[in-house]
PDB file of C-alpha atoms in Angstrom:
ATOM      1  CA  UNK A   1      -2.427 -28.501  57.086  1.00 48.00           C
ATOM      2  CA  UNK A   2      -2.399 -24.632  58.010  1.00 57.00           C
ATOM      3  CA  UNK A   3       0.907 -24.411  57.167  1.00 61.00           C
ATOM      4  CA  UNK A   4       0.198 -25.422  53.324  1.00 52.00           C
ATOM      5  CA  UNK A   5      -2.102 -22.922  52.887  1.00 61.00           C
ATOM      6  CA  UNK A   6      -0.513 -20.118  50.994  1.00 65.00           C
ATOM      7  CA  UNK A   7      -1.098 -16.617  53.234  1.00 79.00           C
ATOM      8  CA  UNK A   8      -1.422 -13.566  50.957  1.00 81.00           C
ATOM      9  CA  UNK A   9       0.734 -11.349  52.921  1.00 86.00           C
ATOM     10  CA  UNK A  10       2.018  -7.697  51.202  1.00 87.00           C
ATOM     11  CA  UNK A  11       5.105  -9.307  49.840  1.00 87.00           C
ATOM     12  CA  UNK A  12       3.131 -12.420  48.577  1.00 86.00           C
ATOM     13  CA  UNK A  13       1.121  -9.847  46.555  1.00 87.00           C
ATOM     14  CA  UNK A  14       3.993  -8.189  45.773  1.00 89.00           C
ATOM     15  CA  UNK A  15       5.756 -11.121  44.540  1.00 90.00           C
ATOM     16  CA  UNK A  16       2.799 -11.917  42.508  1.00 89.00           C
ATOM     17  CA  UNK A  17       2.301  -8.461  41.243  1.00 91.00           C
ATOM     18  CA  UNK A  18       5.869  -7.958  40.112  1.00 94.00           C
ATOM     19  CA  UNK A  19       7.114 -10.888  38.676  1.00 94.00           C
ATOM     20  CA  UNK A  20       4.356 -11.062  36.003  1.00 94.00           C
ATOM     21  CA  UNK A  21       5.110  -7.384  34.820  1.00 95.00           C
ATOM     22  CA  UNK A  22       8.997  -8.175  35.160  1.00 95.00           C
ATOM     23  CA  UNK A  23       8.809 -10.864  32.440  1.00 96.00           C
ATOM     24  CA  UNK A  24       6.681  -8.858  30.201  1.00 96.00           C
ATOM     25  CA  UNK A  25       9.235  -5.603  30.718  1.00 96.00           C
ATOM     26  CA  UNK A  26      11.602  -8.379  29.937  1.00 97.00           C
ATOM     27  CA  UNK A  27       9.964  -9.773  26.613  1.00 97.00           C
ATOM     28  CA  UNK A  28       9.367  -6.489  25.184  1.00 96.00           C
ATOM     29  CA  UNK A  29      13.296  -5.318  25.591  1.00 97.00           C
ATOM     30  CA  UNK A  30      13.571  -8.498  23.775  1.00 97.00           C
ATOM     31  CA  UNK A  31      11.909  -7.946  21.397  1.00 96.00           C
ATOM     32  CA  UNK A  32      13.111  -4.123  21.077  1.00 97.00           C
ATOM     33  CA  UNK A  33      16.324  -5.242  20.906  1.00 96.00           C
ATOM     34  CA  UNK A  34      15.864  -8.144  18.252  1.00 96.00           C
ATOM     35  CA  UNK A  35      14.168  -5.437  15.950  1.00 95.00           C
ATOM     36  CA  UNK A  36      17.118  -2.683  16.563  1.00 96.00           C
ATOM     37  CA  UNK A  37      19.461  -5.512  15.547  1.00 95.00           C
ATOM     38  CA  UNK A  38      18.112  -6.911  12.397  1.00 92.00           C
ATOM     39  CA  UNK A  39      17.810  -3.156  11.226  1.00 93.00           C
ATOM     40  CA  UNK A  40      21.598  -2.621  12.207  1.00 94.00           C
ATOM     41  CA  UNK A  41      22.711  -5.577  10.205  1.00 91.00           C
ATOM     42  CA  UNK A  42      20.118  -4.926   7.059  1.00 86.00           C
ATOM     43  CA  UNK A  43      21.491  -1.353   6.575  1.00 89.00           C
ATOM     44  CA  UNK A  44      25.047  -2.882   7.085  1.00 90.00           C
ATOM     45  CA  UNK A  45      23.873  -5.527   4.220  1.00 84.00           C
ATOM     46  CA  UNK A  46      22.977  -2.535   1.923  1.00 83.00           C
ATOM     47  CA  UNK A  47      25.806  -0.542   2.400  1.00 87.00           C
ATOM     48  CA  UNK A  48      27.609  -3.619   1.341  1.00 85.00           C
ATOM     49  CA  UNK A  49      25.561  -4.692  -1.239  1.00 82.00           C
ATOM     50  CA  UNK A  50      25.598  -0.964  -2.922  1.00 83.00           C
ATOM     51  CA  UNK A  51      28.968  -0.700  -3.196  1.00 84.00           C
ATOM     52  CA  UNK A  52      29.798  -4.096  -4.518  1.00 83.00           C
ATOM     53  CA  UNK A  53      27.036  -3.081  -7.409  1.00 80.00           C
ATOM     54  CA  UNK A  54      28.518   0.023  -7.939  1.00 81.00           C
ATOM     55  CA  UNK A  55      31.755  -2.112  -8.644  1.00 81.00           C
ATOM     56  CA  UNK A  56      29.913  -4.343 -10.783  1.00 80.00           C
ATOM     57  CA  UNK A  57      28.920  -1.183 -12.923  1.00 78.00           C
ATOM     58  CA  UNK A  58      32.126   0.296 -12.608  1.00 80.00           C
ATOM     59  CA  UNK A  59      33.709  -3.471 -13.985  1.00 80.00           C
ATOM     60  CA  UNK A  60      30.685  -4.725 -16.274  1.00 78.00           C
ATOM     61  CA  UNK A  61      30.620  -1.175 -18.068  1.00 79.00           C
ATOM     62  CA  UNK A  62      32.939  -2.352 -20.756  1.00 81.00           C
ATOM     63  CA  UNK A  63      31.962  -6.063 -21.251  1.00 82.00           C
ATOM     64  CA  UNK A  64      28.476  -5.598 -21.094  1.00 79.00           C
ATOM     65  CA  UNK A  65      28.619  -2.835 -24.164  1.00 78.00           C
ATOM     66  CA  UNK A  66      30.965  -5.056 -26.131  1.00 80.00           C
ATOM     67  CA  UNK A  67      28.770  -8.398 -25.442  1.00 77.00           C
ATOM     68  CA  UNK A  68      32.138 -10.438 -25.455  1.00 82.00           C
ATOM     69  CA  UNK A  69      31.299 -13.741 -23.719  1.00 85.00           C
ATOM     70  CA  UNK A  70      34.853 -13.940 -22.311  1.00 89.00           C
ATOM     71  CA  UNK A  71      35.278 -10.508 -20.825  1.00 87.00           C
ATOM     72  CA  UNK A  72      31.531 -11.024 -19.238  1.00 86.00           C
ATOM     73  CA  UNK A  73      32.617 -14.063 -17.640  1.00 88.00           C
ATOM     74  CA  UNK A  74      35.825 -12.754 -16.466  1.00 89.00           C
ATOM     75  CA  UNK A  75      34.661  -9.861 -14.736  1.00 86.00           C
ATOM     76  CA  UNK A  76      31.325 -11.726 -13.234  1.00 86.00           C
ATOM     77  CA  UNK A  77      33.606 -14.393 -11.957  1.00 87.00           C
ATOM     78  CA  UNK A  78      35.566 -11.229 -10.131  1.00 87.00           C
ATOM     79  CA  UNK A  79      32.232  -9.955  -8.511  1.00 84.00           C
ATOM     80  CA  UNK A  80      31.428 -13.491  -7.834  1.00 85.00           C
ATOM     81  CA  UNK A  81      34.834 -14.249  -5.758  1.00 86.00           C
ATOM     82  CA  UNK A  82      33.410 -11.645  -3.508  1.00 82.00           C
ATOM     83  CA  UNK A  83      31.699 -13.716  -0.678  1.00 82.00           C
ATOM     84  CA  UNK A  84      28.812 -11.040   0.216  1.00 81.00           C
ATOM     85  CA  UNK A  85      28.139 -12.117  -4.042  1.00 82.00           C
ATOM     86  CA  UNK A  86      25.469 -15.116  -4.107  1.00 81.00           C
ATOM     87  CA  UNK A  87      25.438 -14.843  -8.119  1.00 83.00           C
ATOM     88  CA  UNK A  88      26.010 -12.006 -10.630  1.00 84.00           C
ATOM     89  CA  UNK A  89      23.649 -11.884 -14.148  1.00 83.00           C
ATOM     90  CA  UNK A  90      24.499  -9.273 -16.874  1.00 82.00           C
ATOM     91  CA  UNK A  91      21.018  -8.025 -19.274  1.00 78.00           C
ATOM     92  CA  UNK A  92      21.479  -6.599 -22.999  1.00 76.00           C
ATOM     93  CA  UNK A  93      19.138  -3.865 -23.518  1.00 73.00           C
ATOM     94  CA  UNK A  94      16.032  -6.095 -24.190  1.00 76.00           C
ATOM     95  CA  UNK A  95      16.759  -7.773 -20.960  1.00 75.00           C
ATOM     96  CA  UNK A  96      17.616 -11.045 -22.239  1.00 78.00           C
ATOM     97  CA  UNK A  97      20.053 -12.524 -19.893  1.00 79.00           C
ATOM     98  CA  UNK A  98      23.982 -12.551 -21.420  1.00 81.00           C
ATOM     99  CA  UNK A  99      25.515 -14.572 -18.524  1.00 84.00           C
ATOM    100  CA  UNK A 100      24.707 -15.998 -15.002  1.00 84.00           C
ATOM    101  CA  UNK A 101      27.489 -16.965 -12.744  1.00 85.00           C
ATOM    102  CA  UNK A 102      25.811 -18.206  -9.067  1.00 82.00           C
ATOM    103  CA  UNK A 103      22.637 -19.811  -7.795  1.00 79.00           C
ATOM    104  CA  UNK A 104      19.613 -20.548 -10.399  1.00 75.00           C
ATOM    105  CA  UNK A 105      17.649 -17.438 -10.052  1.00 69.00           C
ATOM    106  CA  UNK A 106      13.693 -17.989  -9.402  1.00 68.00           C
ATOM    107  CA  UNK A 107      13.241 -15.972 -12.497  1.00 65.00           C
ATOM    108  CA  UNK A 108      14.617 -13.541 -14.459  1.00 61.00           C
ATOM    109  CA  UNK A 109      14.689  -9.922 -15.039  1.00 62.00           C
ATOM    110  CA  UNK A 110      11.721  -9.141 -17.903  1.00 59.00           C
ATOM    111  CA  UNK A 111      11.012  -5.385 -17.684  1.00 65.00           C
ATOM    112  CA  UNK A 112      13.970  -3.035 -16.903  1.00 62.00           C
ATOM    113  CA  UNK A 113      13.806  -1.348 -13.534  1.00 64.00           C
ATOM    114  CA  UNK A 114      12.118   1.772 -13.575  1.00 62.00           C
ATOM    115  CA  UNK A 115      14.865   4.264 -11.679  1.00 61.00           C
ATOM    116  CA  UNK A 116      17.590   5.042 -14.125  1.00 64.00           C
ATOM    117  CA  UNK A 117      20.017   4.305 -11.167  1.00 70.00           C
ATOM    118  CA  UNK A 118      20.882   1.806  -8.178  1.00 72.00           C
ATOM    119  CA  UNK A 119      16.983  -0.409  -7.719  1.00 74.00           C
ATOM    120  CA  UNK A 120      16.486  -2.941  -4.978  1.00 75.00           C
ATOM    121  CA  UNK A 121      14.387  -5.482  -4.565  1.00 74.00           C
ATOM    122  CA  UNK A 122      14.233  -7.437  -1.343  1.00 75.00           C
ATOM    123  CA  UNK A 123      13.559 -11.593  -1.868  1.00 74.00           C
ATOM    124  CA  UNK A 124      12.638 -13.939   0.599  1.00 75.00           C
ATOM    125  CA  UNK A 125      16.091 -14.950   1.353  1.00 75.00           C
ATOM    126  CA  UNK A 126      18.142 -12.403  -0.463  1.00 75.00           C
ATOM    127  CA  UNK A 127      18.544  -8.953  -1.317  1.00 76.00           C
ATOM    128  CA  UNK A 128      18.868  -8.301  -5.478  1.00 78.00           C
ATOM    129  CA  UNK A 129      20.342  -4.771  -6.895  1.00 78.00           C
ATOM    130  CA  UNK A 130      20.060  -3.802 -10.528  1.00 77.00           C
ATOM    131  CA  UNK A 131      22.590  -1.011 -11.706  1.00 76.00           C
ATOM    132  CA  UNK A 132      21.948  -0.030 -15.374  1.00 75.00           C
ATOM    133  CA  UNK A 133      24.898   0.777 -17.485  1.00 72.00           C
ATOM    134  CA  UNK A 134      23.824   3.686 -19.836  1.00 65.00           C
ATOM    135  CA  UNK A 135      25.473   4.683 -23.328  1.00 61.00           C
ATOM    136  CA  UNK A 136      25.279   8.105 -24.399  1.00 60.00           C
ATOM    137  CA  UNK A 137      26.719   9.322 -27.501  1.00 56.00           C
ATOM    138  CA  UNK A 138      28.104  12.260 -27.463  1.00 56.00           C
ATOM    139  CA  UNK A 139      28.323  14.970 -29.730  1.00 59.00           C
ATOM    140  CA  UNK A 140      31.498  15.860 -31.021  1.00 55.00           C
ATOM    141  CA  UNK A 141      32.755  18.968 -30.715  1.00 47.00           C
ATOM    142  CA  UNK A 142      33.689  19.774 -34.309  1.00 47.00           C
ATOM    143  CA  UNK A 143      31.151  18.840 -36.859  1.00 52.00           C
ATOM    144  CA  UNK A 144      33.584  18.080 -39.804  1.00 48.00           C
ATOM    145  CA  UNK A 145      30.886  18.586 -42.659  1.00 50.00           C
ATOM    146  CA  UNK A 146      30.319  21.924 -41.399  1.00 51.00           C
ATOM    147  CA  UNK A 147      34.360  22.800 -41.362  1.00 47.00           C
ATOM    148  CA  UNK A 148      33.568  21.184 -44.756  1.00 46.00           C
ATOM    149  CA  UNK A 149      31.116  23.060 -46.081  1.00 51.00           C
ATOM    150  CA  UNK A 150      32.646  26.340 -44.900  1.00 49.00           C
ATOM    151  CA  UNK A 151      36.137  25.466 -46.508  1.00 50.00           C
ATOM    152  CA  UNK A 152      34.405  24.197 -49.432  1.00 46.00           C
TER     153      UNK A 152
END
């Protein structure tokens, strides 16, 4: 029966010291290392994700301005081919949706984002970016009722 008995010699309490502090040394590098990852990839993700919008600004420019139906679908059916692309939707000005080419949204765009450029917005299960297309008019360079006026 003596020889049952656990004896608490130095490396006993060593043992029992160490491997306790070990596991939580352990855990925490885990959990370090988890963290350092899902940062890695999310960046990656958004480096991604901002240039494919930036496409979809460079490509939507045109349809989106001209509302044609057919040139809208074409080009969101181009950013939709791209498999980082989970759907594509294209807003008029009074954010009424034109076209949506992908997954049912859980609702819709209803005020315009408030930075003029690239917004994100991060969802439970995705990431969404909104890229406004802007017209500006610009002035022309020769006023022709003034060259008018001054021939005239």
């Amino acid at each position: 029966m003596s020889r049952l008995k656990p004896i608490m010699t130095f490396r006993v309490k060593a043992l029992l010291f160490m491997i306790p502090l070990l596991l939580l040394m352990s855990f925490v590098h885990t959990w370090e290392s988890i963290r350092a990852g899902k940062e890695v990839i999310r960046s990656e993700i958004i480096k991604r994700a901002v240039a494919i919008t930036t496409l979809a600004t460079k490509t939507g420019e045109l349809p989106i301005l001209s509302g044609n139906p057919e040139q809208l679908k074409s080009t969101a059916a181009f950013l939709k081919s791209n498999t980082e692309v989970a759907a594509v939707t294209f807003y008029d000005n009074k954010m009424t949706p034109l076209i949506h080419d992908g997954r049912p949204l859980t609702g819709h765009l209803t005020t315009p984002p408030a930075a003029s450029a690239l917004s994100m917005s991060e969802e439970q299960d995705a990431f969404v970016f909104y890229a406004p297309v802007f017209t500006e008019k610009a002035q022309d360079d020769l006023n022709l009722e003034k060259v008018n006026q001054a021939l005239g």
